[in-house]
PDB file of C-alpha atoms in Angstrom:
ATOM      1  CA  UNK A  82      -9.936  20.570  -4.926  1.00  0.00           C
ATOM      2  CA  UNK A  83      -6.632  19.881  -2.752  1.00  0.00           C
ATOM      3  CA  UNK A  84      -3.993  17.184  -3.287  1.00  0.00           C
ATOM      4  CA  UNK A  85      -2.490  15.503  -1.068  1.00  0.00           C
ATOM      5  CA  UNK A  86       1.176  13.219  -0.640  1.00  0.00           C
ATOM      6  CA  UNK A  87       1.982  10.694   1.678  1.00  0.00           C
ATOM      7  CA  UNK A  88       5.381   9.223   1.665  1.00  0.00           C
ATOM      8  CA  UNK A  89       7.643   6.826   3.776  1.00  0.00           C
ATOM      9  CA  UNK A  90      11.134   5.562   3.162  1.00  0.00           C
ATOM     10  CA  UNK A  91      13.090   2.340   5.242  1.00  0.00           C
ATOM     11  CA  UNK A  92      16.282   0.777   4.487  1.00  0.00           C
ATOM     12  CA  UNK A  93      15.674  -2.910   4.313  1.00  0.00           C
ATOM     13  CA  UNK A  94      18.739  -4.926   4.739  1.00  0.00           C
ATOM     14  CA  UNK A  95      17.995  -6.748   1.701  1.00  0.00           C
ATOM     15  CA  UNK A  96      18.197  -6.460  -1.877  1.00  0.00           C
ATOM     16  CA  UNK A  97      16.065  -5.093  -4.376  1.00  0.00           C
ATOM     17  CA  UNK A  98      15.683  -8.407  -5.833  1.00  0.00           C
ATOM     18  CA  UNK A  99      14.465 -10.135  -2.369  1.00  0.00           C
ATOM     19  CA  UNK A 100      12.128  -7.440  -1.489  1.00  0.00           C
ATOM     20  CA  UNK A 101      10.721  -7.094  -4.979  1.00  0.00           C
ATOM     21  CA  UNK A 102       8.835 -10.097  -4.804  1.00  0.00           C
ATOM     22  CA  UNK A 103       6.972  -9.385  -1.177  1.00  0.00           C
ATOM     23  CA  UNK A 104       5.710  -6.349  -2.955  1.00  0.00           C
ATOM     24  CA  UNK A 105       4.773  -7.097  -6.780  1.00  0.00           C
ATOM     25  CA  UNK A 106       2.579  -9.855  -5.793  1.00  0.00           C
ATOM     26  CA  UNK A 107      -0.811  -9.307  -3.642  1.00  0.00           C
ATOM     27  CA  UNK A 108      -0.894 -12.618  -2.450  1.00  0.00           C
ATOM     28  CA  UNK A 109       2.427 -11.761  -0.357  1.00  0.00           C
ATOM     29  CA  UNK A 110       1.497  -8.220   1.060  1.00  0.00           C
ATOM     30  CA  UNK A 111      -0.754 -10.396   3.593  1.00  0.00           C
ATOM     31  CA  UNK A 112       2.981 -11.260   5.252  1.00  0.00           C
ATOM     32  CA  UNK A 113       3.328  -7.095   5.890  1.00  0.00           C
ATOM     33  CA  UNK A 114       0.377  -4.967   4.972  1.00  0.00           C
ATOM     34  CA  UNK A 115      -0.198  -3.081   8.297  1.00  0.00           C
ATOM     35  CA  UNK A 116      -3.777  -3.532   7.362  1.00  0.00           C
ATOM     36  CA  UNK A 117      -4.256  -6.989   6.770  1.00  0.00           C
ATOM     37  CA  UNK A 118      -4.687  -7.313  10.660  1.00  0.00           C
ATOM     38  CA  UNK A 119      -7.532  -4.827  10.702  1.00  0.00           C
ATOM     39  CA  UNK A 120     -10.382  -7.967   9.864  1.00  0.00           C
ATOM     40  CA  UNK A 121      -9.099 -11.117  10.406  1.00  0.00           C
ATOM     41  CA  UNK A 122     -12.337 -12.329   8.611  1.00  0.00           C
ATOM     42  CA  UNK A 123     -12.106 -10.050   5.484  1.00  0.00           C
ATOM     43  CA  UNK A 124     -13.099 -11.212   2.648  1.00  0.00           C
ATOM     44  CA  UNK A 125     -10.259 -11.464  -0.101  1.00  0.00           C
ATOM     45  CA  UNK A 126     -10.445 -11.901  -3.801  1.00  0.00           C
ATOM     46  CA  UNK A 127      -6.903 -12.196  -6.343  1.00  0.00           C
ATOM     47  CA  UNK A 128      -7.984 -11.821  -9.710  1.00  0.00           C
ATOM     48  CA  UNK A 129      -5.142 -11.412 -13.380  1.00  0.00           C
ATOM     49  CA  UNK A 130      -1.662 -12.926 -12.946  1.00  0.00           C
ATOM     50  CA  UNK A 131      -0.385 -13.613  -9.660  1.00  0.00           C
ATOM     51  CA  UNK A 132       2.550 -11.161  -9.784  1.00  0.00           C
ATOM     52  CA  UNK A 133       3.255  -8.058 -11.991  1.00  0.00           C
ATOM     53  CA  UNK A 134       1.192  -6.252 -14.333  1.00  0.00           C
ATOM     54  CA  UNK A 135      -2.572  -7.324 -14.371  1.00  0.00           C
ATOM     55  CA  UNK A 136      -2.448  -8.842 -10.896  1.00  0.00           C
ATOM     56  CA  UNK A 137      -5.758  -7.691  -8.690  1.00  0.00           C
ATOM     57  CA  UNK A 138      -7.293  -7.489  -5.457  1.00  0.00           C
ATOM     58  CA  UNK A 139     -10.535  -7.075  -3.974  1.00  0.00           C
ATOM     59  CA  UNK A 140     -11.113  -6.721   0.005  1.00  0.00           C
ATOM     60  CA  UNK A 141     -14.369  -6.234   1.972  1.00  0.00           C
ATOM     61  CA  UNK A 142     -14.302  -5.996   5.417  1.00  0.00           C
ATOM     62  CA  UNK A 143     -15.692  -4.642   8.863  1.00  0.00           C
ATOM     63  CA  UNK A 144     -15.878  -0.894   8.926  1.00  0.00           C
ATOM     64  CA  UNK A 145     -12.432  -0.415   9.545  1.00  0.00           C
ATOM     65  CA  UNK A 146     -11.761  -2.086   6.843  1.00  0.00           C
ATOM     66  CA  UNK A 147     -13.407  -1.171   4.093  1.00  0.00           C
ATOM     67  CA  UNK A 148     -13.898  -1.785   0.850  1.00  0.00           C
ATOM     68  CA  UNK A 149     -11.960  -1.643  -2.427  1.00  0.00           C
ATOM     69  CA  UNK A 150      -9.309  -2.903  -5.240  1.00  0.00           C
ATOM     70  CA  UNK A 151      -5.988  -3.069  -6.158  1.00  0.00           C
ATOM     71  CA  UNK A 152      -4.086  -3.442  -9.649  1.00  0.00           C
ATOM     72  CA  UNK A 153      -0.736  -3.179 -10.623  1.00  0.00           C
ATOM     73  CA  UNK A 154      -0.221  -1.187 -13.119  1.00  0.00           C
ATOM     74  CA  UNK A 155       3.418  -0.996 -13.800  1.00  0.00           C
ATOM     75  CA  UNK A 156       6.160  -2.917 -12.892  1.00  0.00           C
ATOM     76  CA  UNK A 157       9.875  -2.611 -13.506  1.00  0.00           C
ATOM     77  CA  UNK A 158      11.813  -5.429 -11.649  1.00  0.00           C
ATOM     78  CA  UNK A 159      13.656  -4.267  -8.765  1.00  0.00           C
ATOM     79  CA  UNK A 160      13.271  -0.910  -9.645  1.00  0.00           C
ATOM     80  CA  UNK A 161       9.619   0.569  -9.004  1.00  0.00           C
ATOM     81  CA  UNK A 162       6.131  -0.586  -8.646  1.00  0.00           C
ATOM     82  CA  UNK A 163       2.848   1.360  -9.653  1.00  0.00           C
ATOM     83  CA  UNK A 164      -0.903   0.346  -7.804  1.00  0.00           C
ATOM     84  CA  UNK A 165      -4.295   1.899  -8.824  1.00  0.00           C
ATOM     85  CA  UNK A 166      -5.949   1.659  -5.330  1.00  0.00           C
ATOM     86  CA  UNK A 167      -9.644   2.339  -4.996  1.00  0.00           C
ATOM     87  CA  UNK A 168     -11.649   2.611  -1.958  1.00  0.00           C
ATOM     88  CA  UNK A 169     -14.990   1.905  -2.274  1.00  0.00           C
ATOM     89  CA  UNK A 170     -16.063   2.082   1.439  1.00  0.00           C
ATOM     90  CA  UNK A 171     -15.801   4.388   3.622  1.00  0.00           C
ATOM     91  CA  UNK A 172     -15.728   7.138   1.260  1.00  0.00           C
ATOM     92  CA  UNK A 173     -15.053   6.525  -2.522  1.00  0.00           C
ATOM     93  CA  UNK A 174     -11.183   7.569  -3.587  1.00  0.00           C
ATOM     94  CA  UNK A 175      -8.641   6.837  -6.457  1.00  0.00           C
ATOM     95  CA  UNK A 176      -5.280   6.734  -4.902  1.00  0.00           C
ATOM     96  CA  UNK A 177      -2.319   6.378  -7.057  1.00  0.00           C
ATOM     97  CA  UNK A 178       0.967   4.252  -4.963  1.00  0.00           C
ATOM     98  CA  UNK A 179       4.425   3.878  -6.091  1.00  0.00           C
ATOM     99  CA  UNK A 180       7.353   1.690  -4.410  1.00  0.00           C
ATOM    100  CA  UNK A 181      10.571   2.517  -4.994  1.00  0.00           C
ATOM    101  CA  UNK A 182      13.615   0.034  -4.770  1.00  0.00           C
ATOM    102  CA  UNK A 183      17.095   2.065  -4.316  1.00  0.00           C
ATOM    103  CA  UNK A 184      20.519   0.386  -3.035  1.00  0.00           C
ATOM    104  CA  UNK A 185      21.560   2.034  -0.014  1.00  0.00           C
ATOM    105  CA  UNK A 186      24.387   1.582   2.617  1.00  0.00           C
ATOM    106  CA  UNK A 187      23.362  -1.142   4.236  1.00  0.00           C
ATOM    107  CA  UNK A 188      20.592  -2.715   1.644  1.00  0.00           C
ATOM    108  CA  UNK A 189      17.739  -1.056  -0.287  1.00  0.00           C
ATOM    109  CA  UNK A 190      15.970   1.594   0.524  1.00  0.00           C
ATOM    110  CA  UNK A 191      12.056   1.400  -0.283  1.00  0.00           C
ATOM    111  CA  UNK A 192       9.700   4.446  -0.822  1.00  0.00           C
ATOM    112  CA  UNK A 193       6.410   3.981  -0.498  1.00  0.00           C
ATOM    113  CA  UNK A 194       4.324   6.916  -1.955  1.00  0.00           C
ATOM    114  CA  UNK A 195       0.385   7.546  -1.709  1.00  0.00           C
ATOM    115  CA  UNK A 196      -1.461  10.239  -3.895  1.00  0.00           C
ATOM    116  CA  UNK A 197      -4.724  11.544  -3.983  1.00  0.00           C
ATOM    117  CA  UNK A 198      -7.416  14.418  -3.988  1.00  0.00           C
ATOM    118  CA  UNK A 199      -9.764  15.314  -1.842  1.00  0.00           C
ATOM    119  CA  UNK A 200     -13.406  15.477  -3.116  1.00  0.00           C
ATOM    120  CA  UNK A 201     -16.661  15.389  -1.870  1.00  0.00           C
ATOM    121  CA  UNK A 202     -17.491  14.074   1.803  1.00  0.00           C
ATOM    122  CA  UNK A 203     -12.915  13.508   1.563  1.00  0.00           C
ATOM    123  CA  UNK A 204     -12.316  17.360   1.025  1.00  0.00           C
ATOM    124  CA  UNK A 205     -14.998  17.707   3.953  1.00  0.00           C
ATOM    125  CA  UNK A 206     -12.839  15.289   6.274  1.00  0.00           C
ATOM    126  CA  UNK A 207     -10.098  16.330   5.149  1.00  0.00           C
ATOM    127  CA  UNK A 208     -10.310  19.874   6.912  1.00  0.00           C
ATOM    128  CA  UNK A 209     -10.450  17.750  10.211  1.00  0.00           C
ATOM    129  CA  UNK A 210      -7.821  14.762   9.768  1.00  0.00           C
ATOM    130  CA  UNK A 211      -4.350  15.263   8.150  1.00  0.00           C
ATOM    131  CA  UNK A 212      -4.164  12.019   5.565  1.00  0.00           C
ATOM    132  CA  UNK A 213       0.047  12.371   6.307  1.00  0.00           C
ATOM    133  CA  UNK A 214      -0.563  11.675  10.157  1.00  0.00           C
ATOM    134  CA  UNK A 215      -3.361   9.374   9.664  1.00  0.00           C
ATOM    135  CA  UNK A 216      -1.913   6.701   7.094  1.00  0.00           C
ATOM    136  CA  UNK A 217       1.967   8.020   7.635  1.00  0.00           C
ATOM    137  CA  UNK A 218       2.220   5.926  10.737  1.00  0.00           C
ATOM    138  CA  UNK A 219       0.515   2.588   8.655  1.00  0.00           C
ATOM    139  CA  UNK A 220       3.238   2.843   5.809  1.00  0.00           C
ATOM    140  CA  UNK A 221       5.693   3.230   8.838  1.00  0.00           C
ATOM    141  CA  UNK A 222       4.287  -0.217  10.046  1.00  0.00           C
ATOM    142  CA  UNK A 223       4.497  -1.383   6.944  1.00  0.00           C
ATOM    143  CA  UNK A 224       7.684  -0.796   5.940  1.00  0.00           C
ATOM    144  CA  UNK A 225       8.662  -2.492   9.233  1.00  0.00           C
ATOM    145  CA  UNK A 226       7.142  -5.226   8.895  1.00  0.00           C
ATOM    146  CA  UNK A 227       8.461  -5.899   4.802  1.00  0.00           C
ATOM    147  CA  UNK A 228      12.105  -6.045   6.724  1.00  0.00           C
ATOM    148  CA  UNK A 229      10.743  -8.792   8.930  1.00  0.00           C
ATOM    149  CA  UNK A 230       8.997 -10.725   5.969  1.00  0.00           C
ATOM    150  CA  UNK A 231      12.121 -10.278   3.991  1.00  0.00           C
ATOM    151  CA  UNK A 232      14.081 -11.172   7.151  1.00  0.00           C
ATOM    152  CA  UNK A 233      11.938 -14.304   7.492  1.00  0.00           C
ATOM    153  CA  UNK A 234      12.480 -15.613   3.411  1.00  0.00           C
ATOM    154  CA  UNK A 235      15.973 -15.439   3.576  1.00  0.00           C
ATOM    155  CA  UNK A 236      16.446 -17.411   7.052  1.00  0.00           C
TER     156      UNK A 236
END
């Protein structure tokens, strides 16, 4: 079985406490996940409280897309974030994420950090597609596009 890590840090010119939000609440990633433009007609589902600890989500979408759930499953304002992501479709996978919120020159810089094993038809396709160049660039999107969204708040 092989492991894998996929990590991506930006300064945001923003503090911990205004980017926080944007990321411990599902209901706001749809203003920077660099997948939420994948399936414009994806089907979307929040479930538990609307922020923190508890809070869910379900997607199901085109191929692309996929299928799968969120949770949050720790929470420490300003500081970090924990998710239990599961994809259900393509390919089945548990996939551990942590964001990390630390002040920088110039704001806060935020670590976003994916990982997982590869097993089954994954440790198969893994041999083929390097998961650090294939979702890399999307948490590089991402991360980008949290700025903006935390740009737009504070205007």
């Amino acid at each position: 079985m092989s492991t894998y890590e996929v990590r991506r840090s930006a300064v945001i010119p923003a503090s911990a406490e205004e980017i926080f939000p944007l990321v411990n609440s599902f209901k706001e990633w749809t203003a920077w996940s660099p997948w939420e433009s994948v399936d414009p007609t994806m089907d979307r589902r929040y479930s538990g409280p609307d922020v923190g600890v508890g809070a869910g989500y379900e997607w199901s979408g085109n191929r692309k897309a996929g299928s799968g759930s969120m949770e949050i499953v720790g929470s420490s304002p300003s500081s970090s974030i924990n998710v239990n992501l599961v994809f259900t479709k393509p390919f089945k996978a548990v996939n551990p994420l942590t964001f990390t919120f630390t002040p920088a020159p110039g704001g806060t810089e935020v670590t976003w950090l994916m990982t997982g094993e590869n097993k089954g038809a994954a440790k198969i396709f893994a041999f083929f597609v390097n998961m650090d160049k294939m979702v890399g660039s999307d948490f590089e999107r991402g991360l980008t596009s949290l700025a903006t969204a935390v740009a737009a708040k504070k205007a």
